[in-house]
Coordinates of C-alpha atoms in Angstrom, one line a residue:
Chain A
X1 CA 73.7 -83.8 33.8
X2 CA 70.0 -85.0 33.9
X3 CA 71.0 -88.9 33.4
X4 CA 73.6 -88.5 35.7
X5 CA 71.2 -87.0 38.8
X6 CA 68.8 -89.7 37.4
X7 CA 71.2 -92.0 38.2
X8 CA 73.0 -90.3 41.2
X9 CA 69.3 -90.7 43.3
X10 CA 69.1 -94.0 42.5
X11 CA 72.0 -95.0 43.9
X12 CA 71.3 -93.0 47.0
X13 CA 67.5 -95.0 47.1
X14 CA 69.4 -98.3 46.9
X15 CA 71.8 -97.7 49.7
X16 CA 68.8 -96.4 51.9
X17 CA 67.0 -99.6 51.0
X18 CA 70.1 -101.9 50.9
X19 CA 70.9 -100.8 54.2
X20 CA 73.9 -99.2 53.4
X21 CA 73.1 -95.4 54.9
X22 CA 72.8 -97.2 58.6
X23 CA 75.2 -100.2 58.7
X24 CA 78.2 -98.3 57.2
X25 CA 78.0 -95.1 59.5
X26 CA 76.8 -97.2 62.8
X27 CA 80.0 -99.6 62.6
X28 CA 82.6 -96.1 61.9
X29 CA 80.8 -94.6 65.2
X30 CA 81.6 -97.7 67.0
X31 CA 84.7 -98.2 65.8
X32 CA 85.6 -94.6 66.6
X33 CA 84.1 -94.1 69.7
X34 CA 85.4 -97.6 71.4
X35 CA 89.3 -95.9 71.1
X36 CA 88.7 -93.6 73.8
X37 CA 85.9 -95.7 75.8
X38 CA 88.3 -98.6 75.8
X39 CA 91.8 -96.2 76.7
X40 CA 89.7 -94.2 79.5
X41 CA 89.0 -97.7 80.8
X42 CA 91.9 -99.7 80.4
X43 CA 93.3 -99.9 83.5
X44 CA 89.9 -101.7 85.1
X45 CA 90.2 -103.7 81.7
X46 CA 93.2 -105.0 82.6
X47 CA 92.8 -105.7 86.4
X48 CA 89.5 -107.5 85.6
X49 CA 90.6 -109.6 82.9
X50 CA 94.4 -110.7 83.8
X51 CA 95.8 -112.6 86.0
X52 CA 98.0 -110.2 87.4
X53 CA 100.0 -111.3 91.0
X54 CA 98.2 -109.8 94.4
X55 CA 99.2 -105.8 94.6
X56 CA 100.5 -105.6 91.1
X57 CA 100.7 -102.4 90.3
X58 CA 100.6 -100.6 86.8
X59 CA 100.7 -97.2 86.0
X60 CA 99.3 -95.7 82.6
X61 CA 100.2 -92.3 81.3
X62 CA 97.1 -90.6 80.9
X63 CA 97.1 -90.0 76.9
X64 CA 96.0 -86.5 76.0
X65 CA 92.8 -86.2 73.8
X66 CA 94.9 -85.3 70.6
X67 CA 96.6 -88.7 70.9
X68 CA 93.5 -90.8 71.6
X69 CA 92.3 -88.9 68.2
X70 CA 95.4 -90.1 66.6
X71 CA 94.5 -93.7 67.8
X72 CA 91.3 -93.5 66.2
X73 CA 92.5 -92.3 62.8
X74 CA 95.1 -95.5 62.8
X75 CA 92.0 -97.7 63.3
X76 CA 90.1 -95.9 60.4
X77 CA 93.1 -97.0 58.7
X78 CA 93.4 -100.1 58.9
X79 CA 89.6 -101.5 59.8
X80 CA 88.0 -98.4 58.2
X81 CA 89.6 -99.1 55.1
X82 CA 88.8 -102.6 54.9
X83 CA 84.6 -101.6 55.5
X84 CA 85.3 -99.0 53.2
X85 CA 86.5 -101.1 50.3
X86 CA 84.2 -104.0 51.2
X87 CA 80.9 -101.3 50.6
X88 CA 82.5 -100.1 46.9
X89 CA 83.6 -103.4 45.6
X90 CA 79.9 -104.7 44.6
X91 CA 78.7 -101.4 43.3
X92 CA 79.6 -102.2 39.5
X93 CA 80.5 -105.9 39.0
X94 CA 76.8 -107.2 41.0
X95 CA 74.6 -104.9 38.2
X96 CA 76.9 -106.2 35.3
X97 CA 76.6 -110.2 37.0
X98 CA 72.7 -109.4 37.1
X99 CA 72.6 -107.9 33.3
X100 CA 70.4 -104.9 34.7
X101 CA 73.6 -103.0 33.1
X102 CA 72.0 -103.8 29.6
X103 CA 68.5 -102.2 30.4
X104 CA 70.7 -98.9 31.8
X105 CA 73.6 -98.7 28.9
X106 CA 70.5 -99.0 26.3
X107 CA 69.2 -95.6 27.1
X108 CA 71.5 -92.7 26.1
X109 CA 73.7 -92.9 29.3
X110 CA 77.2 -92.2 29.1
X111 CA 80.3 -93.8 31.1
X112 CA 81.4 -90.9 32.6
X113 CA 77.6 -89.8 34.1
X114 CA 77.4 -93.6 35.1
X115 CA 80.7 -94.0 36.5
X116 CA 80.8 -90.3 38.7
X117 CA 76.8 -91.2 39.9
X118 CA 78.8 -94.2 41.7
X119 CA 81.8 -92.7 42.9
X120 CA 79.9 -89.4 44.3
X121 CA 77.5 -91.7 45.9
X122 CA 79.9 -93.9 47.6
X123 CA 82.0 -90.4 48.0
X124 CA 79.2 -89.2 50.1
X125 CA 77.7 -92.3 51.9
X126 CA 81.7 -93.1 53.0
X127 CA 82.5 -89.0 53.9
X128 CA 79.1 -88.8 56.0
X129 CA 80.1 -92.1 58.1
X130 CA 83.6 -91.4 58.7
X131 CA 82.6 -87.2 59.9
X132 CA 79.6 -88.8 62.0
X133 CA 82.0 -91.2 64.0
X134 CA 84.9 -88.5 64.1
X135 CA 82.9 -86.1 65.0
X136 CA 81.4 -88.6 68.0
X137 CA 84.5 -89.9 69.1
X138 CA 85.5 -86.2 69.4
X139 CA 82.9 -85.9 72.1
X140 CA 84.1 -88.4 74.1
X141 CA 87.0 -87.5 73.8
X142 CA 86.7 -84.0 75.0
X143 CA 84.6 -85.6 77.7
X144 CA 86.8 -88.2 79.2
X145 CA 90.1 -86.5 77.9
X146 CA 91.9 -83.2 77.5
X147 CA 90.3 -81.3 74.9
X148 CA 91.1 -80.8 71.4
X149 CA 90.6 -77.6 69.2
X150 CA 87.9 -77.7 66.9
X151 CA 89.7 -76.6 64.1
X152 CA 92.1 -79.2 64.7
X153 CA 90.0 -81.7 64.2
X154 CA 88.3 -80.3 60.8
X155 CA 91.8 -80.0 59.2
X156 CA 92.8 -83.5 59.9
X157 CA 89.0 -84.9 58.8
X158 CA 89.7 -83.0 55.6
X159 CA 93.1 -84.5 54.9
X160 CA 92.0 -87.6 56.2
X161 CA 89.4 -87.3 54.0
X162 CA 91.2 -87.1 50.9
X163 CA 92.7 -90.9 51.5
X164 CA 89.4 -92.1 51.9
X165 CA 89.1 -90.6 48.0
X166 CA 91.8 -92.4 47.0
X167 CA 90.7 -95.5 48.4
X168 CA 87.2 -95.2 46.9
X169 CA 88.5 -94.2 43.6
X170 CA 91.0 -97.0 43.4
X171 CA 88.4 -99.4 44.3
X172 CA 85.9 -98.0 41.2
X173 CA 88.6 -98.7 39.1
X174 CA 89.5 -102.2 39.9
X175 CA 85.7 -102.4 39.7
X176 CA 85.6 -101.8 36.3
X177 CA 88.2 -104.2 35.5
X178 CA 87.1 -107.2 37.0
X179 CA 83.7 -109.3 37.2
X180 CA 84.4 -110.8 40.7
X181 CA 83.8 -109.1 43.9
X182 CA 86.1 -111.1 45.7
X183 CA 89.0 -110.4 43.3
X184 CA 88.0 -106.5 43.2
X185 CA 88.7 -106.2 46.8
X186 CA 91.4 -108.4 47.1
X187 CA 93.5 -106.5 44.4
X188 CA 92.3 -103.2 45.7
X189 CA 93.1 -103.8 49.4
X190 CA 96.6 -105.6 48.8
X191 CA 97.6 -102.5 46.5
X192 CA 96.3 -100.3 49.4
X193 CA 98.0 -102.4 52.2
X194 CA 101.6 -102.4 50.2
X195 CA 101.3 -98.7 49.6
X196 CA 100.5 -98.2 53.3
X197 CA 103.6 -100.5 54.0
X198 CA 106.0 -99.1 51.0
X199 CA 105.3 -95.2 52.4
X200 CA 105.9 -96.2 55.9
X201 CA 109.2 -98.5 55.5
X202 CA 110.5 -96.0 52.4
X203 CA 109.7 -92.9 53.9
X204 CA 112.2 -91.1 52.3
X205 CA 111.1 -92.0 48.8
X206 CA 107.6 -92.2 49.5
X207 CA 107.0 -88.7 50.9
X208 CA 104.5 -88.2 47.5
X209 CA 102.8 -91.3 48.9
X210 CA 99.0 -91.1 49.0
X211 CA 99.1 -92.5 52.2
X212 CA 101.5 -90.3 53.9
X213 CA 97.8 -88.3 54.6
X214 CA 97.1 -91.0 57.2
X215 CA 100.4 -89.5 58.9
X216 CA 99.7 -85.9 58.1
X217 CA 96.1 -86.0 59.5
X218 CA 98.0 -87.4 63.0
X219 CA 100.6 -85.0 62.5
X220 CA 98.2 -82.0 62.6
X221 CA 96.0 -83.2 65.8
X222 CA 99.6 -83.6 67.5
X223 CA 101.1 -80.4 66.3
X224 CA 104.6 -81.5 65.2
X225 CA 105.1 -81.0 61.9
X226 CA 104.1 -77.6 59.5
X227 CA 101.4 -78.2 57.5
X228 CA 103.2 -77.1 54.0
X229 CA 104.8 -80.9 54.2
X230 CA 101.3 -82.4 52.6
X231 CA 101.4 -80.2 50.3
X232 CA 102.9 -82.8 47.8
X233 CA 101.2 -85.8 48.8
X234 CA 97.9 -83.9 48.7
X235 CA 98.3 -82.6 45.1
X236 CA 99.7 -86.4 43.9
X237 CA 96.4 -87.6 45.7
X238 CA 93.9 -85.6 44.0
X239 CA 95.7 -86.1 40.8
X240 CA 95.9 -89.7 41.0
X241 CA 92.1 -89.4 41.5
X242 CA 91.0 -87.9 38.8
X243 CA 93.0 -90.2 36.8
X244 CA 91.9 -93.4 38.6
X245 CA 88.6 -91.9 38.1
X246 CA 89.3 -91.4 34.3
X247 CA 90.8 -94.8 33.9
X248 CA 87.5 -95.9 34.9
X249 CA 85.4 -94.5 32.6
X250 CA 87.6 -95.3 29.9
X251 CA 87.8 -99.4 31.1
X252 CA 84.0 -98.9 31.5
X253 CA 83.7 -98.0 27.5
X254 CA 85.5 -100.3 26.7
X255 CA 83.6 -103.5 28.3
X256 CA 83.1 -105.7 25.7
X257 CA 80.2 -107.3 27.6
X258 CA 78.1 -105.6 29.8
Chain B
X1 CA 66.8 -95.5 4.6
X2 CA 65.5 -95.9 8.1
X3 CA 68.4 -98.5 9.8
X4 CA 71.3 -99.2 7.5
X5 CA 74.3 -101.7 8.6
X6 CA 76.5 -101.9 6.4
X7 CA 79.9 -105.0 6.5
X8 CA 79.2 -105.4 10.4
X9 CA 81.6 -107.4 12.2
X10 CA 82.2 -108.7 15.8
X11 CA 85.2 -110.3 16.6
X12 CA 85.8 -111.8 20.2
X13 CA 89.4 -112.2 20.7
X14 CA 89.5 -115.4 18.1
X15 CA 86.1 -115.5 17.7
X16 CA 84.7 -114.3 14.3
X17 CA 81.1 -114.1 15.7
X18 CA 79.8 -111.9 13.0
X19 CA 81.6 -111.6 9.6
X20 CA 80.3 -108.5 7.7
X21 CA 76.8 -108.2 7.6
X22 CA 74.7 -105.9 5.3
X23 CA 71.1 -105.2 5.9
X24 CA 68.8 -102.6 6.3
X25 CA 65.4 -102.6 8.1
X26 CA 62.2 -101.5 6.8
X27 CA 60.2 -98.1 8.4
X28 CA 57.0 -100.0 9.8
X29 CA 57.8 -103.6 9.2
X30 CA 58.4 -105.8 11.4
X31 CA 61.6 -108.3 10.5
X32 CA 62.2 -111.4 12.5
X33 CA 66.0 -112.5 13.1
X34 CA 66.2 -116.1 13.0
X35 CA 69.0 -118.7 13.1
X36 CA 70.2 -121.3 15.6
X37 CA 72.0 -121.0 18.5
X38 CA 75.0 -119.4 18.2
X39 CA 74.4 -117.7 15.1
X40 CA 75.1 -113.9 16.4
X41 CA 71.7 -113.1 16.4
X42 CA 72.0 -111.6 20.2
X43 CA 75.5 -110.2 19.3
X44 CA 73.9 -108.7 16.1
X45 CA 71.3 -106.9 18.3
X46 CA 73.5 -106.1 20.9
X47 CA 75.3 -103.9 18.2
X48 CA 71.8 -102.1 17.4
X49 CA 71.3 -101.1 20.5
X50 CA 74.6 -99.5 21.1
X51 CA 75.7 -102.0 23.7
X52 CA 78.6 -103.4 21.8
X53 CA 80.8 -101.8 19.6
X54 CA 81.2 -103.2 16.1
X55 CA 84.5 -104.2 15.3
X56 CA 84.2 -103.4 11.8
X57 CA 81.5 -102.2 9.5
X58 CA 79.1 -99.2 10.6
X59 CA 75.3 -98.7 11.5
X60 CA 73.7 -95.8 10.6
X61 CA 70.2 -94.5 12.1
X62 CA 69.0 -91.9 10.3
X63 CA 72.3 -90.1 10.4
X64 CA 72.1 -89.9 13.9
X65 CA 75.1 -90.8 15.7
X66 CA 73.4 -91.7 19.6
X67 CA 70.2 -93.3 18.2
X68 CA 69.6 -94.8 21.8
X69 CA 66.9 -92.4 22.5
X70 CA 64.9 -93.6 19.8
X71 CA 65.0 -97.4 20.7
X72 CA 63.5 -99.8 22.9
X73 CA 65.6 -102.7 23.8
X74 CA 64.5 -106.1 25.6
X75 CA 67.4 -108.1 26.5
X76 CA 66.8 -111.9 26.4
X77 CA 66.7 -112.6 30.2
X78 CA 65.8 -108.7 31.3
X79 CA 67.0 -108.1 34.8
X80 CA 65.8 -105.1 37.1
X81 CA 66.8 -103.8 40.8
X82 CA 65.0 -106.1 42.8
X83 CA 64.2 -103.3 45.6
X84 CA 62.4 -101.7 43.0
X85 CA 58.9 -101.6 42.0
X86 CA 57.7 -101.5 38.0
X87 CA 56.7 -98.2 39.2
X88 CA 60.2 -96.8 40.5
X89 CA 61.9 -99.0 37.7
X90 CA 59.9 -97.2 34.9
X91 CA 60.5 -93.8 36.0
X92 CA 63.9 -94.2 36.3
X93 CA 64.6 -95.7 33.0
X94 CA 62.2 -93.2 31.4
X95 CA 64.2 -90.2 33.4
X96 CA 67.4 -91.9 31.4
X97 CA 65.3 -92.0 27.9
X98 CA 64.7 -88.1 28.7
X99 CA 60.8 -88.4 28.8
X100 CA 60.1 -84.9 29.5
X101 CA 58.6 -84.9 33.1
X102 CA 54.6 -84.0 32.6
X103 CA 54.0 -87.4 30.5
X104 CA 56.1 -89.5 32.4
X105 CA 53.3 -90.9 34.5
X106 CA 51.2 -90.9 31.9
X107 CA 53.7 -92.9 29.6
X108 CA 54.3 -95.0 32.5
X109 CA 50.6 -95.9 33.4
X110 CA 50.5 -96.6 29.6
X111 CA 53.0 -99.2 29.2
X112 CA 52.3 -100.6 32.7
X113 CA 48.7 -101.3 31.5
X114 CA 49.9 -102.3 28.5
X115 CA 51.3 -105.1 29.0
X116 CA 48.8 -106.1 32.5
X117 CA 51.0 -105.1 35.6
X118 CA 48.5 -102.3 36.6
X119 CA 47.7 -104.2 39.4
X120 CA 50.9 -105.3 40.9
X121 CA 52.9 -101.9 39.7
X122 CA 53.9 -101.4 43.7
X123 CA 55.1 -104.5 44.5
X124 CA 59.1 -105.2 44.9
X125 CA 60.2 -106.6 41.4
X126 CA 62.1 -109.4 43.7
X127 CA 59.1 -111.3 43.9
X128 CA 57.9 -111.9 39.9
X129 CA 57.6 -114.6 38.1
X130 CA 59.5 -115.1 34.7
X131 CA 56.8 -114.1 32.7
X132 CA 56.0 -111.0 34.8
X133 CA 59.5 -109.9 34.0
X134 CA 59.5 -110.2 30.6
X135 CA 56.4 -108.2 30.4
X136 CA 58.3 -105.8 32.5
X137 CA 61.2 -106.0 30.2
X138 CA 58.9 -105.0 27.4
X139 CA 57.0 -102.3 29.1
X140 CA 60.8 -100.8 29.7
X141 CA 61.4 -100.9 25.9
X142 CA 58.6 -99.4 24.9
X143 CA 57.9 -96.4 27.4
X144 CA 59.9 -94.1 25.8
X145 CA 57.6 -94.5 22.9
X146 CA 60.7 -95.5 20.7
X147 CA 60.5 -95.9 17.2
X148 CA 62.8 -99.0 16.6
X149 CA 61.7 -102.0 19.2
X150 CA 64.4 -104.6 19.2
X151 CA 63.4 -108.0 21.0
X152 CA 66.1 -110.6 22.0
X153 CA 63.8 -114.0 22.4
X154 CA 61.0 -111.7 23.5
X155 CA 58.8 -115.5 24.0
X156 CA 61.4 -118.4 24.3
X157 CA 61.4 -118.4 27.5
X158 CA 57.8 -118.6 28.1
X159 CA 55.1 -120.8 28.5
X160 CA 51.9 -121.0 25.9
X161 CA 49.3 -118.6 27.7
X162 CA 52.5 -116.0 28.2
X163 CA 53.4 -117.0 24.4
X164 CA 50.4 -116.2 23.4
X165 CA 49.9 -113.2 25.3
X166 CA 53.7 -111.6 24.1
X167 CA 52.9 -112.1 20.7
X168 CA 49.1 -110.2 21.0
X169 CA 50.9 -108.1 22.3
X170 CA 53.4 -107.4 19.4
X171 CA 50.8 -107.6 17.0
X172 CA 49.5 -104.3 18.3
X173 CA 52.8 -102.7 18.7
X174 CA 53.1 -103.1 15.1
X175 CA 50.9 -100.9 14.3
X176 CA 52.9 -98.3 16.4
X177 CA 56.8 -98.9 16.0
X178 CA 59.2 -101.1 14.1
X179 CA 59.9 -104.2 15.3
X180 CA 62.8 -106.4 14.9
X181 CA 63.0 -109.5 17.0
X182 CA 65.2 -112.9 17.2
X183 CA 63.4 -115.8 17.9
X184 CA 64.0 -119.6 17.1
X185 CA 60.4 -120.6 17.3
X186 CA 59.8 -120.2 14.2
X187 CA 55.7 -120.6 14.5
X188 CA 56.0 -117.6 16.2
X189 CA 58.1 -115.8 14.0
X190 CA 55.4 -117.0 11.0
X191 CA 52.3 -115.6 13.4
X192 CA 54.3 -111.5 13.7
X193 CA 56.8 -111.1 11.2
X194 CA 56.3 -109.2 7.7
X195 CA 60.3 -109.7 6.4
X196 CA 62.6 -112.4 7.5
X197 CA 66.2 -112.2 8.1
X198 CA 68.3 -115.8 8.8
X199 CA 71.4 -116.1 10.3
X200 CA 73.9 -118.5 10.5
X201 CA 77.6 -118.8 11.8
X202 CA 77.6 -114.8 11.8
X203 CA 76.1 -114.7 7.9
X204 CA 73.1 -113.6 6.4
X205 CA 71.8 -116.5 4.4
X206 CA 68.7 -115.4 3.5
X207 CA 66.8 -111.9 3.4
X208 CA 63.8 -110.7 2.5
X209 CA 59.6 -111.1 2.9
X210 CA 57.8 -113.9 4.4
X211 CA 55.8 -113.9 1.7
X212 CA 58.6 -114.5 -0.7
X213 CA 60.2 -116.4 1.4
X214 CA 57.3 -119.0 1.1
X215 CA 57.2 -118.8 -2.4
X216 CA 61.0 -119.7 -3.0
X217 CA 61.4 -122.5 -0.8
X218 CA 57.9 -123.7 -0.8
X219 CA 56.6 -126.9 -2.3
X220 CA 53.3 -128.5 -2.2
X221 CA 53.3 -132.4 -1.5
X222 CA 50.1 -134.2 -1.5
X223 CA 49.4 -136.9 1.0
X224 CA 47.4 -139.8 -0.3
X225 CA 45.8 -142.9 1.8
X226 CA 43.6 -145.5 0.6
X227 CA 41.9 -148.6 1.1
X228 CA 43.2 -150.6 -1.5
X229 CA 47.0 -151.0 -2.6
X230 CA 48.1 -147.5 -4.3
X231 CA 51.0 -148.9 -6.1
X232 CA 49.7 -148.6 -9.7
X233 CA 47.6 -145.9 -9.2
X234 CA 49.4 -143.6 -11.0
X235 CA 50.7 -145.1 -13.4
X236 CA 50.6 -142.6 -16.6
X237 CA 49.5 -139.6 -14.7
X238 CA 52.7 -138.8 -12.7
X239 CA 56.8 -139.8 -12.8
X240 CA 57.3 -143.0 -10.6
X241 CA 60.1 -141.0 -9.6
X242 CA 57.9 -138.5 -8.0
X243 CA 56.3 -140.5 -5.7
X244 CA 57.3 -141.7 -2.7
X245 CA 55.0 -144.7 -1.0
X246 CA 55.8 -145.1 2.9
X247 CA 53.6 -148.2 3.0
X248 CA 51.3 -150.2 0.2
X249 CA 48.4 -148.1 1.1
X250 CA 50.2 -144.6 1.5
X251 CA 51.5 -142.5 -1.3
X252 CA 53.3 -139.0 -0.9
X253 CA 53.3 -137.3 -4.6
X254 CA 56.6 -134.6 -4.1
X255 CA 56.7 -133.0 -7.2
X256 CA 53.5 -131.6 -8.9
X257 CA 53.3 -130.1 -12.3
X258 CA 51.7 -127.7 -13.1
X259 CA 49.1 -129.0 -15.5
X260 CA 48.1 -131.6 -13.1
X261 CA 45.0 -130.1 -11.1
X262 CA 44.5 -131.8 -7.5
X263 CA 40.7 -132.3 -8.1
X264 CA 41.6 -134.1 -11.5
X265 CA 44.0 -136.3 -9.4
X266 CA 41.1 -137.1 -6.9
X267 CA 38.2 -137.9 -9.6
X268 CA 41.0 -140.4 -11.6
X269 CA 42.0 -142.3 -8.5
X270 CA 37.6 -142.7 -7.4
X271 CA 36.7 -143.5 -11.2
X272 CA 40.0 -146.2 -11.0
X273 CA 38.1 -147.5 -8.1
X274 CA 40.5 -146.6 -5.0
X275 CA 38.7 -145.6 -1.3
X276 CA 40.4 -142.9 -0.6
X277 CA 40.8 -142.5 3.3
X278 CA 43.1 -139.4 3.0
X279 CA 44.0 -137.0 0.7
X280 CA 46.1 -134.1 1.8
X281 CA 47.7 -131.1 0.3
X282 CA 50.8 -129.9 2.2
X283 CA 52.7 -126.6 2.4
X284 CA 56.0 -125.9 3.6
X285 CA 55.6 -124.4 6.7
X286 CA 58.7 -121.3 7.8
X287 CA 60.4 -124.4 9.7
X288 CA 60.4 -126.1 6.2
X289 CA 61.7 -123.0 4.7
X290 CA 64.3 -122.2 7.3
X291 CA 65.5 -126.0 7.6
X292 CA 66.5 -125.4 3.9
X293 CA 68.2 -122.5 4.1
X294 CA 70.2 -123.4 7.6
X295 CA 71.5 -126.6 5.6
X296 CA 72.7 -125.0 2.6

């Protein structure tokens, strides 16, 4: 427990020093808050920039702040994820490259306290950003749109929340498995992508599907579906966790070469 | 027994990089791996220090199943975080050695001065030279006050002044720990070591003091040089077949017996009226020595 707090504020220190803490939650509040900044000022957007014909007309719904929420979680999704995989993929394969791995696995450090110091730190550092730009773009959105319950918003950060697990977990895994950086997150965001694709052409088979969260976290800002539907694709995402999680460890002992 | 390994083996994939070593290492001594490149030495130490399981065979530490408290390791090229400082770096290894808290600054202050980075202890590690690294790398091993030091190349990779300086260095640390170290400078070796342990192609070949080492492989040759031809200088004093002339003036007598004294040798060639310009009396040196036993 020692080792692994030892080891747990380190990698907090690096991403202060690395940068990590500012450039990670200052690119989720921008990419949050320009969905409803950019729908609240589309129609300007569009007159300035097109060349529509003299007294064209167009006429936008006004979206209600639970759908401009919704827009934002599908951008999480798909850019999110990418930052989000992109901040993990180094964490393991850059101190094995460097050998600094050696001077650690010498001292009487286990896998498991050196494997959970990375995932809760990327746990955190990724959680933190994604509630600081939700939390912002729920401002705004309150502000320019109609408003939407607080409560509403917590559950679908929480579910939404449990994805982001998934995806850092996965990620840890293929970390331990390969050297490369470039390979780690090109395996772990095409597995990511064709899930995301399988659960949404499949449905009907894939209603287990990690990524039906994505939908579920929508779902619950729009109101259309009881909540006791995720209760499956919860429960197979925290499992899968905790396995991915102890998949790692057990890759991670078994590195020949450090 | 203080370190016992017992039929060691390391197998990568198809490659039999170790193939059942026995040894054991001596409380207090100091035992120098050698061999050339490629022998397994680093695998070999890599196994000691518990970051490489052995395929086959077992090493036991005092009966103690995690022994990684109670060593110091410097890999051959030691790495650090290069946002750190020595400072930072050394309390956060000697948090993961379990250094109880009150003597950690004190241990780290110790080592720092130990090995001279007093003065640059909060600067960013990014910025060091080779040689400050590797003095980092062995104030890292030995924080923790360990009682088994292992050294991968701890000076191979320096130049003389931090040659020098490393091996100072390991002369006092003697005194504290156990020290086993791979090295294939083998003046260096010869300058630190107390027992002697060659490898090659993942075998022992030869084990045991440097002392006796000497005395096995050693042979004294004498170098002679004069004036005048040498050719039948000897002649009834030693087998032709013992000497070897490089040129008519220079004579190189291999094999000595014992009854034949050097000074006798010297007053028999000045009494036969040779000018001697040289007279030498060689010993093997440990490169000797270890040439020998690499090419059996």
């Amino acid at each position: 427990m020692k080792n692994f707090l030892t080891l747990f504020q380190k990698e907090m220190l690096e991403s202060k020093r690395n940068g990590k803490w500012i450039w990670l939650p200052v690119v989720m509040m921008i990419l949050g808050v320009s969905q409803p900044i950019s729908t609240y000022y589309m129609p300007q957007i569009i007159e300035k920039a097109g060349n529509l014909p003299e007294g064209a007309k167009i006429e936008f719904p006004v979206p209600t702040g639970a759908e401009v929420l919704a827009a934002t979680l599908s951008q999480y999704g798909t850019i999110g994820t990418l930052l989000f995989v992109l901040a993990t993929m180094g964490i393991i394969s850059h101190e094995r490259q460097n050998n600094v791995l050696t001077l650690i696995m010498a001292r009487p450090v286990s896998a498991f306290q050196y494997i959970a110091s990375k995932w809760s730190s990327q746990v955190i550092i990724a959680l933190s950003s994604l509630f600081l730009s939700y939390i912002l773009t729920w401002y705004y959105t309150n502000l320019l749109f109609s408003p939407v319950r607080w409560i509403d918003v917590l559950t679908s950060f929480l579910i939404y929340s449990l994805w982001i697990i998934f995806i850092l977990t996965f990620t840890i895994w293929i970390a331990t498995l390969l050297r490369n950086t470039g390979g780690i997150a090109g395996v772990s965001l095409t597995f990511l992508a064709a899930l995301s694709l399988l659960t949404g052409l499949i449905t009907k088979y894939m209603k287990w599907s990690p990524a039906t969260l994505r939908n579920g976290a929508t779902s619950i800002l729009m109101h259309n579906q009881s909540n006791d539907i995720f209760l499956l694709p919860i429960f197979t995402t925290i499992l899968s966790s905790i396995i991915l999680l102890a998949l790692a460890v057990f890759t991670f002992r078994r590195l020949e070469r450090f | 027994m203080f370190v016992q390994v017992n039929q060691l083996q390391k197998r990568f994939n198809d490659h039999q990089a170790i193939k059942g070593i026995t040894f054991h290492i001596k409380k207090g001594r100091c035992t120098a791996l050698l061999g050339p490149n490629g022998a397994g030495k680093t695998t070999t130490l890599h196994m000691l220090a518990g970051l490489l399981s052995p395929t086959k065979g077992s090493i036991s530490y005092n009966g103690e199943k995690d022994y990684r408290k109670h060593i110091g390791f410097m890999p051959q090229h030691p790495t650090f975080f290069n946002w750190m400082t020595p400072v930072e770096f050394l309390y956060f290894a000697g948090k993961l050695s379990g250094v109880p808290k009150q003597s950690l600054i004190e241990y780290v202050n110790n080592s720092l001065s130990f090995v001279g980075l007093t003065e640059v202890k909060n600067r960013k590690i990014g910025g060091f030279s080779g040689g400050m690294k590797q003095r980092l790398g062995l104030a890292q091993a030995i924080l923790h006050q360990p009682e088994l030091l292992i050294l991968d190349e701890p000076v191979s990779a320096l130049d003389p002044t931090g040659r020098r300086e490393v091996l100072i260095l390991m002369e006092k640390l003697k005194e504290r720990m156990t020290i086993l170290f791979s090295t294939h400078v083998l003046h260096d070796a010869e300058q630190v070591c107390d027992e002697v342990l060659m490898l090659k192609e993942g075998e022992i070949k030869w084990e045991g003091s440097l002392i006796d080492l000497k005395k096995v492989f050693s042979h004294t040759a004498i170098h002679i040089e004069t004036i005048e031809p040498i050719k039948n200088a000897f002649d009834e004093l030693i087998k032709p077949e013992a000497i070897h002339f490089t040129t008519d003036n220079n004579a190189t007598i291999l094999e000595i017996t014992p009854s034949l004294q050097t000074n006798d040798l010297l007053t028999t060639l000045i009494s036969r009226g040779y000018t001697i310009q040289r007279f030498e009396v060689m010993e093997d040196s440990l490169e000797d020595a270890y040439m020998k036993v690499v090419d059996i």
